[in-house]
Amino acid sequence: MEGNDYAYEAVSGHSCLNLGHAHPELIEAATEAFKTLSYCSPEHQSHASIELANTLSRLLGDAYKIKYAISGSSANEMALNIARRRWQALGYSNKTVSLSLDRSYHGNLGLAKQVTGFEPFKVDTHITSDDFVYISSARNAATGEMYSLSEIQAQIETTIEKIGQDRIACLFVEPVNFAGGVIVPPKGYLKLLRQLCDEHQITLIVDEVITGFGRTGSWFAFQQEAIRPDMVTMGKGITAGYFPLAAVAVEKHIYEDLTHLKVPLKMVITMAGHPTGCSIALKAIEIIERDKLRQQLVKQASTIHALFDPAKQSPIIKDIRGFGYMWGLEFCDYNGLAAPAIANKIAHNCERNGCIVAAADGIIRINPPLNMSADECNSMGKAIINAIHQVTIELTT
Ligand SMILES: Cc1ncc(COP(=O)(O)O)c(C=O)c1O
């Protein structure tokens, strides 16, 4: 395909456009919302912000209080503040440390940037602080091998012992490190983190900014491990990418502590919980429910995964992994070494074939909109496979 005429946005814009471009119902919801109430101060509540808070709590399994933000970064920063201030109010004033994973991404602003364990995002303003401690992800960064649950447990327990649980306020985790290379942890991982956080009085914050709103088949990925995080942060797909909106869901017992201890939570952001964003979010959730898109995704995910099978024969493929509608294709050179230039070339060829993917560090990331038809999934998969074939042939001739 020539020019800029793309058929498939295989990365949903920037992991947010979960229902594709120009969805008429989302446009109508936005138009009606602007006509009804063009703005509402974060000191007040609109009908839409109340209804969305109730809906989110229902999707999360009830008993979560919702605080609105405007971006995933600000939601994570808010969650960190809530965790620290609660421990302070409970008399644990040394509990200020945040644990987060190597190659995690939690945002590009302020404290969220510090929580992020992904070096490319830290270079500009790297502030060293004992309050930000990084633990290994579920994948060995040097060898690419996955750790077992018992190895992960031992690593975390060693870190906790070294720092002291009296210093640790919270642990941030993405159910799948998407930006960090689509690292899919072993089953039971979140359950293990929940257990360790309970044992050591650490607030568990699950960052569902990418994985939320159906992308893994459940509303939120943590639900597949039947745990209850202390806080859940969300953004991006909450409005299917049609409006800047994000939120922190605070579990009831945490919220009750904050209320009883009279912790002032004046985290006012002018545009947070904008009624238009909340109305669009309600419509997006309604569409996902009504059109059974989570169920459709579960069926189609394995079909798309199977489409990548022929690529496994290519000598430049190191690994293909995924979960729900999130895949990572990792490339290598003939010596088995990471090959960013090859991944970039394949991404370029994908674009020439009409399909936009994201390449970084030798890994191509794919996470398409939830409402792609079976035919569209098929064509998207073929565009990617063809790009891999083209580059494999180029490199071998
Ligand atoms: C897991 C995760 N958390 C947080 C963020 C930050 O969100 P935002 O860019 O809306 O600040 C991102 C953005 O890519 C993300 O992937």
XYZ file of C-alpha atoms and ligand atoms in Angstrom:
413
model
C 0.000 0.000 0.000
C 1.402 3.419 -0.971
C 1.285 6.719 0.884
C -0.288 6.976 4.317
C -3.381 4.930 3.659
C -3.407 2.414 6.510
C -5.951 -0.370 6.784
C -5.067 -1.725 10.225
C -3.948 0.149 13.300
C -2.592 -2.947 14.979
C -1.550 -0.945 18.056
C -4.923 0.754 18.631
C -3.462 4.229 18.139
C -1.291 4.226 21.256
C -2.932 1.240 22.991
C -6.116 3.209 23.542
C -8.311 3.219 20.428
C -10.075 0.048 21.525
C -13.151 0.529 19.320
C -11.442 1.966 16.241
C -11.783 5.354 14.568
C -14.953 7.396 14.084
C -17.290 5.136 16.051
C -20.703 6.806 15.500
C -22.040 5.945 18.963
C -19.017 7.399 20.723
C -19.221 10.563 18.635
C -22.913 10.885 19.471
C -22.263 10.311 23.193
C -19.625 13.072 23.122
C -21.895 15.495 21.244
C -24.834 14.929 23.597
C -22.581 15.270 26.648
C -21.192 18.611 25.479
C -24.737 19.877 24.908
C -25.961 18.680 28.305
C -23.149 19.802 30.616
C -20.039 21.182 28.996
C -17.879 21.051 32.120
C -18.083 20.171 35.804
C -15.534 21.149 38.470
C -13.697 18.215 40.101
C -14.993 19.620 43.423
C -18.472 18.551 42.255
C -19.967 15.521 40.572
C -21.935 15.236 37.353
C -24.556 12.578 36.603
C -22.075 11.011 34.192
C -19.189 10.946 36.703
C -21.423 9.339 39.357
C -22.787 6.764 36.934
C -19.324 5.931 35.627
C -17.952 5.524 39.174
C -20.779 3.080 39.945
C -20.240 1.210 36.686
C -16.472 0.923 37.228
C -17.014 -0.336 40.758
C -19.437 -2.949 39.404
C -16.959 -4.082 36.730
C -14.239 -4.347 39.383
C -16.402 -6.581 41.575
C -17.888 -3.828 43.787
C -16.664 -1.882 46.797
C -14.147 0.316 45.002
C -14.227 4.127 45.259
C -13.248 5.976 42.129
C -10.964 9.024 41.966
C -10.637 10.573 38.511
C -7.456 11.698 36.792
C -6.621 12.721 33.234
C -3.826 10.363 32.228
C -2.383 7.033 33.256
C 0.638 8.882 34.650
C -1.475 11.107 36.899
C -3.561 8.101 38.037
C -0.399 6.242 39.097
C 0.979 9.312 40.829
C -2.306 9.659 42.692
C -2.223 5.990 43.725
C 1.314 6.356 45.078
C 0.269 9.418 47.089
C -2.767 7.632 48.497
C -0.677 4.622 49.542
C 1.966 6.743 51.269
C -0.471 9.095 52.985
C -2.538 6.226 54.339
C 0.505 4.524 55.872
C 1.568 7.864 57.337
C -1.876 8.416 58.872
C -1.800 4.888 60.299
C 1.458 5.781 62.078
C 3.923 4.104 59.694
C 5.728 7.253 58.644
C 8.766 5.358 57.279
C 6.678 3.491 54.741
C 7.565 5.604 51.697
C 9.249 3.145 49.322
C 7.571 2.053 46.127
C 8.582 -1.282 44.589
C 8.123 -1.654 40.853
C 9.316 -3.970 38.146
C 12.307 -3.787 35.907
C 11.048 -2.776 32.407
C 7.708 -1.598 33.794
C 6.081 1.555 32.432
C 3.821 3.626 34.661
C 4.002 7.056 33.046
C 6.131 9.912 31.923
C 5.407 12.521 34.591
C 6.676 13.242 38.095
C 6.549 10.316 40.502
C 5.009 7.966 37.914
C 8.209 8.428 35.922
C 10.225 7.449 38.986
C 8.110 4.346 39.539
C 8.751 3.371 35.901
C 11.504 0.767 35.676
C 12.269 1.293 32.015
C 15.519 3.155 31.450
C 14.717 4.945 28.146
C 11.999 6.891 29.929
C 14.249 7.925 32.800
C 17.301 9.392 31.096
C 16.217 13.061 31.137
C 15.351 13.474 34.757
C 16.799 10.540 36.568
C 16.532 11.419 40.232
C 18.078 8.784 42.422
C 16.036 8.207 45.522
C 15.959 5.370 48.011
C 12.180 5.577 47.765
C 12.069 3.930 44.327
C 13.253 0.352 44.239
C 13.083 -1.880 41.172
C 12.668 -5.620 41.346
C 13.038 -8.086 38.509
C 10.106 -8.668 36.194
C 8.987 -12.271 35.633
C 11.584 -12.497 32.856
C 15.331 -12.595 33.316
C 16.468 -9.379 31.579
C 19.857 -10.856 30.652
C 18.860 -14.295 29.326
C 15.200 -13.834 28.355
C 14.281 -16.920 30.430
C 11.084 -16.788 32.469
C 11.404 -17.173 36.223
C 9.298 -19.723 38.076
C 6.895 -18.534 40.776
C 9.192 -19.834 43.509
C 12.173 -17.932 42.047
C 10.062 -14.764 41.871
C 8.924 -15.257 45.458
C 12.511 -15.716 46.665
C 13.669 -12.566 44.820
C 10.894 -10.412 46.266
C 11.328 -11.769 49.780
C 15.061 -11.023 49.594
C 14.323 -7.438 48.523
C 11.758 -6.954 51.282
C 14.164 -8.322 53.868
C 16.943 -6.040 52.632
C 14.860 -2.854 52.696
C 12.643 -3.788 55.631
C 8.873 -4.030 55.332
C 8.570 -1.046 57.664
C 9.962 1.064 54.759
C 7.809 -0.269 51.920
C 4.552 1.491 51.106
C 3.432 -0.152 47.884
C 4.153 -2.427 44.981
C 3.206 -1.420 41.431
C 2.621 -4.105 38.838
C 1.314 -4.291 35.267
C -0.402 -7.652 34.636
C 1.569 -7.742 31.365
C 4.585 -5.433 30.822
C 3.545 -4.282 27.379
C 5.927 -1.367 26.712
C 8.665 -3.364 28.448
C 8.477 -6.100 25.786
C 5.158 -7.910 26.285
C 6.350 -9.844 29.322
C 3.583 -12.283 30.232
C 4.164 -13.614 33.755
C 3.401 -17.217 34.736
C -0.093 -18.075 35.933
C -0.448 -17.392 39.633
C 1.863 -14.358 39.519
C -0.641 -11.747 40.717
C -1.925 -14.158 43.350
C 1.638 -14.521 44.634
C 2.115 -10.740 44.729
C -1.176 -10.386 46.617
C -0.043 -12.969 49.161
C 3.374 -11.297 49.643
C 1.799 -7.842 49.969
C -0.618 -9.167 52.598
C 2.164 -10.851 54.545
C 4.350 -7.721 54.556
C 1.725 -4.967 54.813
C 2.394 -3.547 51.356
C -0.291 -1.813 49.282
C -0.765 -3.638 45.981
C -1.390 -1.285 43.047
C -2.283 -2.998 39.765
C -1.738 -0.780 36.721
C -4.448 -1.734 34.191
C -3.876 1.316 31.980
C -3.283 -0.961 28.959
C -4.739 -4.280 30.104
C -8.064 -2.864 31.344
C -11.405 -2.714 29.575
C -11.424 -6.150 28.038
C -8.038 -6.386 26.346
C -7.210 -9.688 28.051
C -10.727 -11.135 27.839
C -11.866 -10.127 31.338
C -12.741 -6.519 32.191
C -9.481 -6.277 34.093
C -6.590 -8.727 33.840
C -6.264 -9.168 37.627
C -9.730 -10.785 37.641
C -8.273 -13.878 35.961
C -6.356 -14.569 39.179
C -9.331 -13.884 41.422
C -7.502 -11.356 43.585
C -8.515 -7.935 44.846
C -5.849 -5.273 44.416
C -5.783 -2.426 46.944
C -5.830 0.010 44.059
C -6.350 -0.324 40.325
C -5.219 2.413 37.952
C -6.795 2.802 34.527
C -6.705 5.167 31.548
C -6.276 4.886 27.770
C -9.097 2.482 26.750
C -11.468 3.829 29.421
C -12.861 6.198 26.747
C -11.668 4.000 23.861
C -9.167 6.819 23.249
C -11.826 9.451 22.443
C -11.168 11.743 25.457
C -8.423 12.167 28.070
C -9.677 10.407 31.188
C -8.120 8.117 33.780
C -9.038 6.832 37.223
C -7.790 5.217 40.395
C -10.076 2.636 41.961
C -9.440 2.516 45.698
C -10.547 -0.610 47.545
C -13.102 -0.013 50.288
C -10.907 -0.841 53.282
C -8.211 1.600 52.087
C -10.815 4.283 51.462
C -12.386 3.720 54.878
C -8.991 4.192 56.550
C -8.555 7.464 54.692
C -11.997 8.616 55.773
C -11.714 7.550 59.427
C -8.248 9.002 59.761
C -9.434 12.204 58.079
C -6.644 12.107 55.490
C -7.232 15.135 53.268
C -7.423 13.856 49.706
C -7.543 17.139 47.845
C -6.102 15.774 44.638
C -7.933 18.198 42.423
C -7.143 18.189 38.701
C -9.223 20.714 36.737
C -10.201 18.421 33.875
C -10.403 15.146 35.847
C -13.776 13.432 35.556
C -14.922 15.738 32.753
C -18.595 14.878 32.022
C -17.877 14.348 28.320
C -15.102 11.856 29.077
C -17.332 10.043 31.582
C -20.225 9.881 29.077
C -17.966 8.480 26.367
C -16.549 5.931 28.839
C -20.076 4.787 29.757
C -20.908 4.357 26.068
C -17.659 2.473 25.356
C -18.366 0.071 28.241
C -21.955 -0.366 27.021
C -20.718 -1.250 23.511
C -18.171 -3.773 24.814
C -20.892 -5.406 26.947
C -23.678 -5.271 24.354
C -21.554 -6.536 21.443
C -19.910 -9.220 23.604
C -16.516 -7.994 22.479
C -14.644 -9.672 25.330
C -16.089 -13.022 24.346
C -15.323 -12.342 20.659
C -11.754 -11.395 21.579
C -11.214 -14.653 23.457
C -12.297 -16.607 20.358
C -10.276 -14.538 17.899
C -7.134 -14.210 20.030
C -6.151 -17.838 19.503
C -6.898 -17.572 15.756
C -4.594 -14.565 15.441
C -1.945 -16.276 17.538
C -2.105 -19.275 15.170
C -1.612 -16.914 12.200
C 1.852 -16.133 13.571
C 2.809 -19.841 13.586
C 4.517 -19.865 10.149
C 6.808 -17.054 11.344
C 8.226 -19.384 14.017
C 10.264 -21.075 11.247
C 12.025 -17.830 10.385
C 15.627 -17.700 11.666
C 15.099 -14.070 12.716
C 12.259 -14.868 15.134
C 13.429 -15.385 18.700
C 10.088 -15.599 20.467
C 6.372 -15.040 19.943
C 4.330 -14.434 23.062
C 1.036 -12.923 24.012
C -1.996 -12.721 26.222
C -5.487 -11.710 25.077
C -5.127 -9.060 22.375
C -1.492 -8.278 23.166
C 1.384 -9.900 21.308
C 5.104 -9.424 21.183
C 7.212 -10.698 18.286
C 10.856 -10.706 19.301
C 13.509 -10.671 16.568
C 17.135 -11.739 16.559
C 20.061 -11.864 14.162
C 21.659 -15.069 12.958
C 23.667 -15.259 16.153
C 20.501 -15.156 18.217
C 21.243 -11.620 19.436
C 18.607 -8.902 19.856
C 18.006 -7.206 16.527
C 16.336 -3.784 16.800
C 17.278 -2.917 13.198
C 15.478 -6.039 11.903
C 12.372 -5.312 14.000
C 12.363 -1.720 12.732
C 12.635 -2.919 9.149
C 9.741 -5.324 9.639
C 7.659 -2.556 11.216
C 8.437 -0.409 8.177
C 7.366 -3.237 5.817
C 4.199 -3.791 7.870
C 3.380 -0.127 7.293
C 4.007 -0.587 3.569
C 1.548 -3.522 3.769
C -1.009 -1.178 5.376
C -0.594 -2.196 8.988
C 0.823 -0.013 11.779
C 2.726 -1.855 14.512
C 5.066 -0.592 17.258
C 8.742 -1.633 17.295
C 11.266 -1.017 20.063
C 14.264 -2.943 21.406
C 13.937 -5.621 18.729
C 10.330 -6.420 19.687
C 7.208 -5.680 17.658
C 4.140 -5.035 19.763
C 0.635 -5.714 18.520
C -2.617 -4.896 20.334
C -5.469 -4.235 17.909
C -8.927 -2.769 18.611
C -11.367 -5.143 20.306
C -14.018 -4.779 17.610
C -12.006 -6.051 14.641
C -13.958 -8.536 12.555
C -12.568 -12.034 11.913
C -11.702 -10.995 8.324
C -9.878 -7.898 9.526
C -7.910 -9.947 12.072
C -6.968 -12.360 9.320
C -5.768 -9.618 6.960
C -3.886 -7.858 9.730
C -2.101 -11.116 10.634
C -1.234 -11.739 6.969
C 0.164 -8.209 6.506
C 2.497 -8.847 9.458
C 3.504 -12.345 8.318
C 4.210 -11.062 4.792
C 6.442 -8.333 6.203
C 8.408 -10.964 8.154
C 8.767 -13.131 5.028
C 9.895 -10.160 2.929
C 12.614 -9.200 5.398
C 13.691 -12.836 5.971
C 14.168 -13.259 2.203
C 16.010 -9.925 1.932
C 18.395 -10.974 4.666
C 19.077 -14.440 3.234
C 19.628 -13.434 -0.417
C 0.858 0.464 31.806
C 0.862 1.942 31.629
N 0.682 2.729 32.699
C 0.662 4.073 32.593
C 0.821 4.686 31.376
C 0.815 6.181 31.292
O -0.362 6.622 30.705
P -0.440 8.090 30.051
O 0.411 8.078 28.832
O -1.896 8.275 29.766
O 0.052 9.056 31.083
C 0.986 3.908 30.231
C 1.143 4.542 28.907
O 1.556 3.968 27.939
C 1.023 2.507 30.359
O 1.219 1.712 29.303
